[in-house]
Amino acid sequence: YAKQAGGNEVRFFLPGMLTEVEQRFVLQQAISQALAQQQFCLFYQPQLNHAGQVVGVEALIRWQHPERGMIAPAYFIPLAEESEQIEAIGRWVLQQGCQQLQGWQRDPLLAGLSVSINISVRQFYQPDFVDLLTGLLRYYQVNPAQMTLELTESLVLRDLDDAVHRMQQLKALGVRFAMDDFGTGYSSLSYLSRLPFDEVKIDQYFVRQSEHGEKTRDWAIVEAIIGIANTFGMALVAEGVETEAQHQLLLASGCHYFQGYLFARPLAVADFEHWLRRR
Ligand code: C2E
Ligand code: MG
Ligand code: MG
Ligand code: MG
């Protein structure tokens, strides 16, 4: 999949006569340049509780390219993940997220929000990742309980015991963990029981199956995930909620938190703050 995305993305980025290897190289150069020239930015998508209160945001990276405009992460994160580039991008995202949490502390409307950050597997296993996060939390005086690290199931591909060990090191700092995109990929309920996640994000694939609130066959999977997560004491977030019917069905099925275009798209920080004040 990463290869495929890599191919699409370079074609998008650089239509022309370069070979694929050359195109990938050029895109990698452009990513390095983008980091140096501060062309990345974080957008924030609200997460709401059952009562409709905004409890947090997910930070989602965007590339504001001087000529091509806004570039979505699907066009550069998969390629970056094939090399150490993702570690540099990941450091920048963590630093920005911490700085934002600190900035919001002065405002009562924003001070209680949690920020969820997507962490690539490669970044998670970086030897100095624990030190990096420790340093950032301290420097920006962030309450670690307001930071959630989102990991995907692919982290267990390496070694389950390694994953548990590393998560425990990070949990000792006080941060939370969310399993992202749950229910697709390498999902296994046994992983969920063995890894210390605080939160499970139900993949938008399942939410999409029920546009009008109908209980499709796949909805049984959603209900099973909700049941298991409740048993393990994990919070549930539904991703990709686009219709009120989906929202109501999820509420009725016992889902706790919601994220999706129904409420808001990922927004630039000023737009997010404005959106929140107007509510
Ligand atoms: P994700 O972490 O699963 O993020 C959710 C994606 O779903 C976001 O796409 C978001 O814009 C989109 N989304 C939210 N609500 C809806 C909805 O109602 N309908 C639909 N159709 N989509 C919705 P986005 O921002 O393009 O990010 C895509 C993926 O890129 C993320 O998936 C995540 O895996 C990765 N990503 C984003 N930012 C970062 C980052 O800072 N670091 C890393 N390592 N990966 C990132
Ligand atoms: Mg995520
Ligand atoms: Mg997700
Ligand atoms: Mg995803």
CSV table of N, CA and C in Angstrom, one decimal, residues 1-7 74 78:
chain,number,residue,atom,x,y,z
A,1,TYR,N,0.8,-1.2,0.0
A,1,TYR,CA,0.0,0.0,0.0
A,1,TYR,C,0.9,1.3,0.0
A,2,ALA,N,1.9,1.3,0.9
A,2,ALA,CA,2.8,2.4,0.9
A,2,ALA,C,3.4,2.7,-0.4
A,3,LYS,N,3.8,1.6,-1.1
A,3,LYS,CA,4.5,1.7,-2.4
A,3,LYS,C,3.5,2.3,-3.4
A,4,GLN,N,2.3,1.8,-3.3
A,4,GLN,CA,1.3,2.3,-4.2
A,4,GLN,C,1.0,3.8,-4.0
A,5,ALA,N,0.9,4.1,-2.7
A,5,ALA,CA,0.6,5.5,-2.4
A,5,ALA,C,1.8,6.4,-2.9
A,6,GLY,N,3.0,5.8,-2.7
A,6,GLY,CA,4.2,6.5,-3.1
A,6,GLY,C,4.2,6.8,-4.6
A,7,GLY,N,3.8,5.8,-5.3
A,7,GLY,CA,3.7,6.0,-6.8
A,7,GLY,C,2.7,7.0,-7.2
A,74,ALA,N,-1.5,11.9,2.9
A,74,ALA,CA,-1.4,10.7,2.1
A,74,ALA,C,-0.4,10.8,1.0
A,78,PRO,N,3.5,8.4,3.6
A,78,PRO,CA,3.9,7.1,3.3
A,78,PRO,C,5.3,7.0,2.8
